[in-house]
Amino acid sequence: EVEPAMLGYKDDKLVNLYQQAFSRLEAVPGVESVTFSRNALLSWSANTSSVFLPHVVGPDGKPVDSDAKVHTVRENFLATMEIPLLMGRDLTEQDDVRAPRIAVVNQAFAKAHFANESPIGKCFSFEPEKPCEIEIVGMARDAKYTSQRAEIRPTVYQSWRQQLQRVNAVVFEVRT
């Protein structure tokens, strides 16, 4: 785990630091893949957020929310952790702060919010005032998040490049 924000790293300086770390770790003999996430899988640690979908309102006309785990990750996280992408596309380096906001969701998220429809192209938000801020571009197979015994919850995977404020401390995962 690293916490460069404590030394004042942010924005482009933070991105450059992580890029250098990726390059150095990937150059180590025997390393197949390097990724990172805000929270390590199966660590009893998780970020949870309210999710709002367009046109989902209660009897009072106010947006109705539901909870989802939010996993801020490097673009190769799913491949490195061997979580299969079932449809759509994965996160890419181009999914940065200048690009439209996107996410990959898991099967539990798709089932909870879109029943038997494909989630690809649908949208949601973490803010009730902007119910269609984030477009779903991919769906990953369900995976355990906080513990092996916990129920699989709806999960959103977001690009770290679009959420720099969330990666002031991260956990590196290295596949050898």
Tab-separated table of C-alpha atoms in Angstrom:
chain	number	residue	atom	x	y	z
A	1	GLU	CA	0.000	0.000	0.000
A	2	VAL	CA	1.254	3.466	-0.857
A	3	GLU	CA	-0.084	6.853	0.196
A	4	PRO	CA	1.631	9.569	-1.914
A	5	ALA	CA	-0.954	12.225	-1.000
A	6	MET	CA	0.757	12.503	2.369
A	7	LEU	CA	3.769	13.911	0.475
A	8	GLY	CA	1.667	16.334	-1.557
A	9	TYR	CA	1.261	14.287	-4.734
A	10	LYS	CA	-1.909	15.098	-6.690
A	11	ASP	CA	-3.208	15.563	-10.233
A	12	ASP	CA	-0.494	15.152	-12.934
A	13	LYS	CA	2.242	14.663	-10.345
A	14	LEU	CA	0.270	11.747	-8.864
A	15	VAL	CA	-0.373	10.202	-12.306
A	16	ASN	CA	3.343	10.427	-13.162
A	17	LEU	CA	4.334	8.811	-9.861
A	18	TYR	CA	1.988	5.874	-10.426
A	19	GLN	CA	3.146	5.495	-14.052
A	20	GLN	CA	6.769	5.294	-12.840
A	21	ALA	CA	5.796	2.722	-10.203
A	22	PHE	CA	3.979	0.606	-12.820
A	23	SER	CA	6.997	0.716	-15.143
A	24	ARG	CA	9.450	-0.270	-12.418
A	25	LEU	CA	7.301	-3.068	-11.015
A	26	GLU	CA	6.512	-4.434	-14.495
A	27	ALA	CA	10.283	-4.565	-15.241
A	28	VAL	CA	10.955	-6.934	-12.328
A	29	PRO	CA	11.786	-10.439	-13.655
A	30	GLY	CA	8.864	-12.827	-13.280
A	31	VAL	CA	6.205	-10.110	-13.069
A	32	GLU	CA	3.389	-10.741	-15.538
A	33	SER	CA	1.078	-7.862	-14.661
A	34	VAL	CA	0.832	-4.933	-12.250
A	35	THR	CA	-2.348	-3.167	-11.263
A	36	PHE	CA	-3.754	-1.280	-8.316
A	37	SER	CA	-6.999	-0.541	-6.564
A	38	ARG	CA	-8.170	1.859	-3.908
A	39	ASN	CA	-9.049	-1.103	-1.684
A	40	ALA	CA	-7.528	-4.556	-1.859
A	41	LEU	CA	-9.918	-7.382	-2.654
A	42	LEU	CA	-10.874	-9.596	0.303
A	43	SER	CA	-9.436	-7.123	2.827
A	44	TRP	CA	-12.656	-6.291	4.673
A	45	SER	CA	-12.257	-2.802	3.226
A	46	ALA	CA	-14.669	-1.278	0.717
A	47	ASN	CA	-16.085	1.949	-0.596
A	48	THR	CA	-19.867	2.010	-0.859
A	49	SER	CA	-21.908	4.736	-2.508
A	50	SER	CA	-25.520	5.526	-3.298
A	51	VAL	CA	-26.409	4.937	-6.941
A	52	PHE	CA	-29.110	6.871	-8.786
A	53	LEU	CA	-30.625	5.895	-12.121
A	54	PRO	CA	-32.590	8.133	-14.469
A	55	HIS	CA	-36.364	7.907	-14.136
A	56	VAL	CA	-36.184	5.887	-10.891
A	57	VAL	CA	-38.169	7.988	-8.453
A	58	GLY	CA	-40.230	7.299	-5.373
A	59	PRO	CA	-43.900	8.175	-4.812
A	60	ASP	CA	-42.785	11.616	-3.643
A	61	GLY	CA	-41.067	12.248	-7.005
A	62	LYS	CA	-37.591	12.248	-5.469
A	63	PRO	CA	-34.779	10.052	-6.862
A	64	VAL	CA	-34.521	6.633	-5.243
A	65	ASP	CA	-31.059	5.339	-4.459
A	66	SER	CA	-29.527	1.949	-3.894
A	67	ASP	CA	-26.057	1.025	-2.679
A	68	ALA	CA	-23.147	-0.313	-4.714
A	69	LYS	CA	-19.537	-1.112	-3.969
A	70	VAL	CA	-17.267	1.304	-5.832
A	71	HIS	CA	-13.878	-0.002	-6.883
A	72	THR	CA	-11.442	2.601	-8.254
A	73	VAL	CA	-8.852	0.653	-10.241
A	74	ARG	CA	-6.119	0.709	-12.877
A	75	GLU	CA	-7.385	-0.074	-16.364
A	76	ASN	CA	-5.923	-3.613	-16.340
A	77	PHE	CA	-7.386	-4.543	-12.948
A	78	LEU	CA	-9.971	-7.033	-14.196
A	79	ALA	CA	-7.459	-8.876	-16.395
A	80	THR	CA	-4.765	-8.948	-13.690
A	81	MET	CA	-7.198	-10.208	-11.057
A	82	GLU	CA	-8.636	-12.693	-13.604
A	83	ILE	CA	-12.157	-11.300	-13.377
A	84	PRO	CA	-13.641	-12.002	-16.825
A	85	LEU	CA	-15.228	-9.208	-18.834
A	86	LEU	CA	-18.518	-10.703	-20.064
A	87	MET	CA	-19.676	-7.968	-22.423
A	88	GLY	CA	-18.761	-4.528	-23.643
A	89	ARG	CA	-15.302	-3.124	-23.149
A	90	ASP	CA	-12.829	-2.729	-20.321
A	91	LEU	CA	-11.420	0.492	-18.886
A	92	THR	CA	-8.602	2.065	-20.927
A	93	GLU	CA	-5.852	4.645	-20.472
A	94	GLN	CA	-7.978	7.044	-22.555
A	95	ASP	CA	-10.677	7.013	-19.853
A	96	ASP	CA	-9.217	9.992	-18.026
A	97	VAL	CA	-10.506	13.296	-16.615
A	98	ARG	CA	-10.967	14.718	-20.131
A	99	ALA	CA	-13.113	11.799	-21.338
A	100	PRO	CA	-16.807	11.193	-20.609
A	101	ARG	CA	-17.261	9.337	-17.310
A	102	ILE	CA	-17.643	5.585	-17.743
A	103	ALA	CA	-17.748	2.434	-15.629
A	104	VAL	CA	-17.749	-1.332	-15.807
A	105	VAL	CA	-20.337	-2.998	-13.577
A	106	ASN	CA	-20.660	-6.551	-12.302
A	107	GLN	CA	-23.484	-9.014	-12.977
A	108	ALA	CA	-25.134	-8.251	-9.621
A	109	PHE	CA	-25.338	-4.536	-10.531
A	110	ALA	CA	-26.832	-5.341	-13.943
A	111	LYS	CA	-29.361	-7.763	-12.448
A	112	ALA	CA	-30.387	-5.331	-9.696
A	113	HIS	CA	-30.935	-2.387	-12.018
A	114	PHE	CA	-31.618	-3.696	-15.523
A	115	ALA	CA	-33.222	-7.141	-14.989
A	116	ASN	CA	-32.822	-9.073	-18.242
A	117	GLU	CA	-31.518	-6.162	-20.314
A	118	SER	CA	-27.935	-5.496	-21.272
A	119	PRO	CA	-26.419	-2.784	-19.054
A	120	ILE	CA	-24.173	-1.551	-21.897
A	121	GLY	CA	-25.000	2.031	-22.831
A	122	LYS	CA	-27.172	2.566	-19.742
A	123	CYS	CA	-26.230	5.270	-17.267
A	124	PHE	CA	-26.297	6.105	-13.567
A	125	SER	CA	-24.781	8.537	-11.099
A	126	PHE	CA	-23.623	8.848	-7.524
A	127	GLU	CA	-25.484	12.163	-7.258
A	128	PRO	CA	-29.305	12.509	-7.393
A	129	GLU	CA	-29.079	15.763	-9.370
A	130	LYS	CA	-27.142	14.061	-12.207
A	131	PRO	CA	-28.837	10.653	-12.687
A	132	CYS	CA	-27.162	9.949	-16.048
A	133	GLU	CA	-23.586	11.123	-15.482
A	134	ILE	CA	-21.733	7.794	-15.889
A	135	GLU	CA	-22.171	5.475	-18.891
A	136	ILE	CA	-21.807	1.716	-18.435
A	137	VAL	CA	-19.377	0.396	-21.055
A	138	GLY	CA	-18.778	-3.139	-19.781
A	139	MET	CA	-20.008	-5.910	-17.519
A	140	ALA	CA	-17.664	-8.157	-15.520
A	141	ARG	CA	-18.359	-11.484	-13.891
A	142	ASP	CA	-19.326	-11.277	-10.220
A	143	ALA	CA	-16.396	-11.513	-7.812
A	144	LYS	CA	-16.026	-11.391	-4.060
A	145	TYR	CA	-15.166	-7.910	-2.824
A	146	THR	CA	-14.639	-7.676	0.927
A	147	SER	CA	-14.527	-11.306	2.052
A	148	GLN	CA	-14.970	-14.849	0.762
A	149	ARG	CA	-18.117	-15.322	2.867
A	150	ALA	CA	-19.825	-12.016	2.075
A	151	GLU	CA	-22.701	-11.884	-0.366
A	152	ILE	CA	-21.774	-10.540	-3.801
A	153	ARG	CA	-23.037	-6.972	-3.994
A	154	PRO	CA	-23.636	-4.699	-6.986
A	155	THR	CA	-20.198	-3.339	-7.874
A	156	VAL	CA	-18.927	-0.503	-10.049
A	157	TYR	CA	-15.359	-0.453	-11.407
A	158	GLN	CA	-14.166	3.064	-12.236
A	159	SER	CA	-10.965	4.233	-13.889
A	160	TRP	CA	-8.494	5.760	-11.461
A	161	ARG	CA	-7.718	8.330	-14.149
A	162	GLN	CA	-11.261	9.701	-13.802
A	163	GLN	CA	-11.170	9.633	-10.000
A	164	LEU	CA	-7.760	11.004	-8.994
A	165	GLN	CA	-9.150	12.261	-5.674
A	166	ARG	CA	-9.940	8.629	-4.775
A	167	VAL	CA	-6.436	7.275	-5.387
A	168	ASN	CA	-4.464	9.325	-2.903
A	169	ALA	CA	-3.658	5.944	-1.345
A	170	VAL	CA	-3.746	2.633	-3.229
A	171	VAL	CA	-2.835	-1.036	-2.960
A	172	PHE	CA	-0.636	-2.487	-5.714
A	173	GLU	CA	-1.443	-5.993	-6.885
A	174	VAL	CA	1.288	-7.895	-8.745
A	175	ARG	CA	0.739	-11.113	-10.685
A	176	THR	CA	3.882	-13.246	-11.007
